Coordinates of C-alpha atoms in Angstrom, one line a residue:
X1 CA 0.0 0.0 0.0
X2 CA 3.1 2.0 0.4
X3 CA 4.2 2.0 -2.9
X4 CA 0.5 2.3 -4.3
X5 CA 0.7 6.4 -1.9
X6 CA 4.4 6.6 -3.6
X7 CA 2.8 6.5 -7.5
X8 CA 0.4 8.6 -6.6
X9 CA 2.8 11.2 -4.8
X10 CA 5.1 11.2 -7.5
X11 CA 2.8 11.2 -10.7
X12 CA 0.6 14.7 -8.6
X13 CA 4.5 16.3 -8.5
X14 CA 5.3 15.4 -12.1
X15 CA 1.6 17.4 -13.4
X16 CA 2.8 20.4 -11.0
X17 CA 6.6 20.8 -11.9
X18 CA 5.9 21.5 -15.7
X19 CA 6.5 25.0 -14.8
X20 CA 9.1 26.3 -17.1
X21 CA 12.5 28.7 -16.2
X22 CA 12.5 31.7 -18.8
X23 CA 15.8 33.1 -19.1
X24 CA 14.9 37.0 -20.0
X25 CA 16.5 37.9 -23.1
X26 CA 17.7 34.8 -23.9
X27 CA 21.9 34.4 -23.5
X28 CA 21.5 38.4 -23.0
X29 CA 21.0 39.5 -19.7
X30 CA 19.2 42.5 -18.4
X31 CA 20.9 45.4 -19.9
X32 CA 20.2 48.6 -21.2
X33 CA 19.6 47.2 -25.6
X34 CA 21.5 49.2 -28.2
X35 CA 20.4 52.3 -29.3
X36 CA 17.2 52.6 -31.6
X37 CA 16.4 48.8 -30.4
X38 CA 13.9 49.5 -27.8
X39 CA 12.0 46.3 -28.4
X40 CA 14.6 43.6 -27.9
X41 CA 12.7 42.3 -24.7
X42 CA 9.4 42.1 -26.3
X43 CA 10.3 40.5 -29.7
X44 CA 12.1 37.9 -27.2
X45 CA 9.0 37.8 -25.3
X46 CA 6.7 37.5 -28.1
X47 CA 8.3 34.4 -29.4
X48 CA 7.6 32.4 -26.1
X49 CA 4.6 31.2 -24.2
X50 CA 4.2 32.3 -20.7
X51 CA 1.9 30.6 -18.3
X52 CA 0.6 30.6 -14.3
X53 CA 3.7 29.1 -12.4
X54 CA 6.3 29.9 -14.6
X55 CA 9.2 31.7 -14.0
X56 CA 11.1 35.0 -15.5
X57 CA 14.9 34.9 -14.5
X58 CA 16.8 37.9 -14.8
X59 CA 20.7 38.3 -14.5
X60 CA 21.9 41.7 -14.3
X61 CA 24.7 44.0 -13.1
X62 CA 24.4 47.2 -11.0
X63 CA 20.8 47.4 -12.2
X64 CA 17.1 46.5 -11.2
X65 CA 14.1 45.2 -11.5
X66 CA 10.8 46.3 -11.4
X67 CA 7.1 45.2 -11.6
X68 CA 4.9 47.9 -12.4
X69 CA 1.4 48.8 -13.7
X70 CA 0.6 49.1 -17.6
X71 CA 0.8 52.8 -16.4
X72 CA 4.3 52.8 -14.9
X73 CA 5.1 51.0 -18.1
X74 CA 4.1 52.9 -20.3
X75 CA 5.4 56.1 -18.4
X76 CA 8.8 54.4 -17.2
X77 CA 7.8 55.3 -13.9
X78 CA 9.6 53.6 -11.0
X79 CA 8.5 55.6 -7.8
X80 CA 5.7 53.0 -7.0
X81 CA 6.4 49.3 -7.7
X82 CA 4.5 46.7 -7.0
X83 CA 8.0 44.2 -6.5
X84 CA 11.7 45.7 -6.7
X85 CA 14.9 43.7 -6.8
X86 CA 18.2 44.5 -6.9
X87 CA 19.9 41.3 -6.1
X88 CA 21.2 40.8 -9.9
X89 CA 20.0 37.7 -10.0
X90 CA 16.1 37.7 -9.7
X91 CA 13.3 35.3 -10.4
X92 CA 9.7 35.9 -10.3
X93 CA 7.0 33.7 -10.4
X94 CA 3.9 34.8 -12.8
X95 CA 1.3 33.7 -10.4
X96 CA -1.7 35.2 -12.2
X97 CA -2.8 35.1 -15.9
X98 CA -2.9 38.8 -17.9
X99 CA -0.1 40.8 -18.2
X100 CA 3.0 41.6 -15.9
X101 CA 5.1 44.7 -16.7
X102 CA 8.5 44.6 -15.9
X103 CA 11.0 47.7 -16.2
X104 CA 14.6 49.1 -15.0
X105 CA 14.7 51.4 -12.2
X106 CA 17.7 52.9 -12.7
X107 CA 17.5 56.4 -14.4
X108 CA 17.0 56.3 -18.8
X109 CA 17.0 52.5 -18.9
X110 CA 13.2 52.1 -19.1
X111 CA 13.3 55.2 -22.2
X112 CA 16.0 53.5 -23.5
X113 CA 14.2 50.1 -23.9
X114 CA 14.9 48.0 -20.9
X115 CA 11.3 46.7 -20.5
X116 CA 9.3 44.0 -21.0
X117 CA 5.3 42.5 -21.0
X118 CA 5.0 39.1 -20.2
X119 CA 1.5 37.9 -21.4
X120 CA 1.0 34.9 -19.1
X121 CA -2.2 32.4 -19.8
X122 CA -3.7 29.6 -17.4
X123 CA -2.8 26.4 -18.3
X124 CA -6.2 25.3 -16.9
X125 CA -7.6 26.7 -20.1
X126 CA -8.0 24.0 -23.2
X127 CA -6.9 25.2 -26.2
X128 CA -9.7 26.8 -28.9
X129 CA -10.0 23.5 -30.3
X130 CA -9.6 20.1 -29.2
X131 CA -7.4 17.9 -31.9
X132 CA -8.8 14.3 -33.2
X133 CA -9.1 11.8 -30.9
X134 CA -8.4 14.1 -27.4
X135 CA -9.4 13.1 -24.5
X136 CA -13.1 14.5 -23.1
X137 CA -13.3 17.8 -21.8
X138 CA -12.9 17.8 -17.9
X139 CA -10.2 14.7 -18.6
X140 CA -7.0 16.7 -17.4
X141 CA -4.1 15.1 -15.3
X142 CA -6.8 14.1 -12.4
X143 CA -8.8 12.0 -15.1
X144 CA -5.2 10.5 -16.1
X145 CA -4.2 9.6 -12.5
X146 CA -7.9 7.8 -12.0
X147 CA -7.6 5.5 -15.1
X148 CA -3.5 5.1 -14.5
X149 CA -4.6 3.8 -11.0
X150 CA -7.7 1.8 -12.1
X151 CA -5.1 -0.1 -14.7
X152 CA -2.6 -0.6 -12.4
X153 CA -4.8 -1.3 -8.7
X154 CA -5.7 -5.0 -9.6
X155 CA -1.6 -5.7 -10.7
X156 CA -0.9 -4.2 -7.2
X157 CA -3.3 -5.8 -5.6
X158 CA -2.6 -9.0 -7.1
X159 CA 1.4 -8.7 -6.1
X160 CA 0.5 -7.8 -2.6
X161 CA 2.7 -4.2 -3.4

């Protein structure tokens, strides 16, 4: 009976680590981008999918972090954030679906392009349409644990495991 709470422990852990690490930039780190390439964060953004319990590393040096409104985005405006970090090495969980807007706090970054929107989505959500032969609506990694278990309880069962 043991063994039957250890499958179950372990296949609950593997559905909840498929969070994923998200280096920002890429290989960059967080650094003010060229001149006239104000974008770099959001094209590098734009080509990846964010989602409730991921995570946005940044690396940095003698600079910060900063979560902000769309407003303090949009104005690189620092004197309010909602999270700050200066540690040069910070992660942040996106704990919410919508949008989180990140920016530099130190002086011309933000105007000079060191910000980013992350456009996280709940992986509860299905996807706008189910491909052939998917499981039922409602089936999710619960559904999957149920019919792993109601394969495998008469072989444990039978083996006295």
């Amino acid at each position: 009976m043991a063994s039957l709470l250890s499958i179950v422990l372990l296949l609950a852990l593997l559905d909840t680590s498929r969070a994923t690490n998200f280096e920002v930039g890429g290989d960059a780190e967080w650094v003010l981008p060229q001149a006239g390439d104000s974008q770099t964060y959001n094209h590098w953004a734009s080509k990846n999918h964010f989602h409730v319990g991921d995570i946005v590393h940044f690396k940095y040096n003698q600079d910060s972090v900063m979560v902000v409104t769309e407003e303090g985005y949009n104005k690189c405006e620092s004197s309010h954030p909602i999270f700050f970090s200066n540690s040069g090495n910070t992660q942040v969980r996106l704990d919410r679906p919508g949008p989180f807007y990140f920016i530099s706090g130190v002086t011309g970054h933000c105007q000079g392009g060191q910000k980013l929107v992350v456009k996280v989505t709940d992986k509860a959500q299905p996807p706008s349409g189910p491909p052939s032969g998917a499981a039922p609506a409602g089936f999710g990694s619960a559904g999957a644990i149920v019919v792993l278990m109601a394969v495998l309880w008469p072989l444990l069962v039978m083996h006295d495991i």
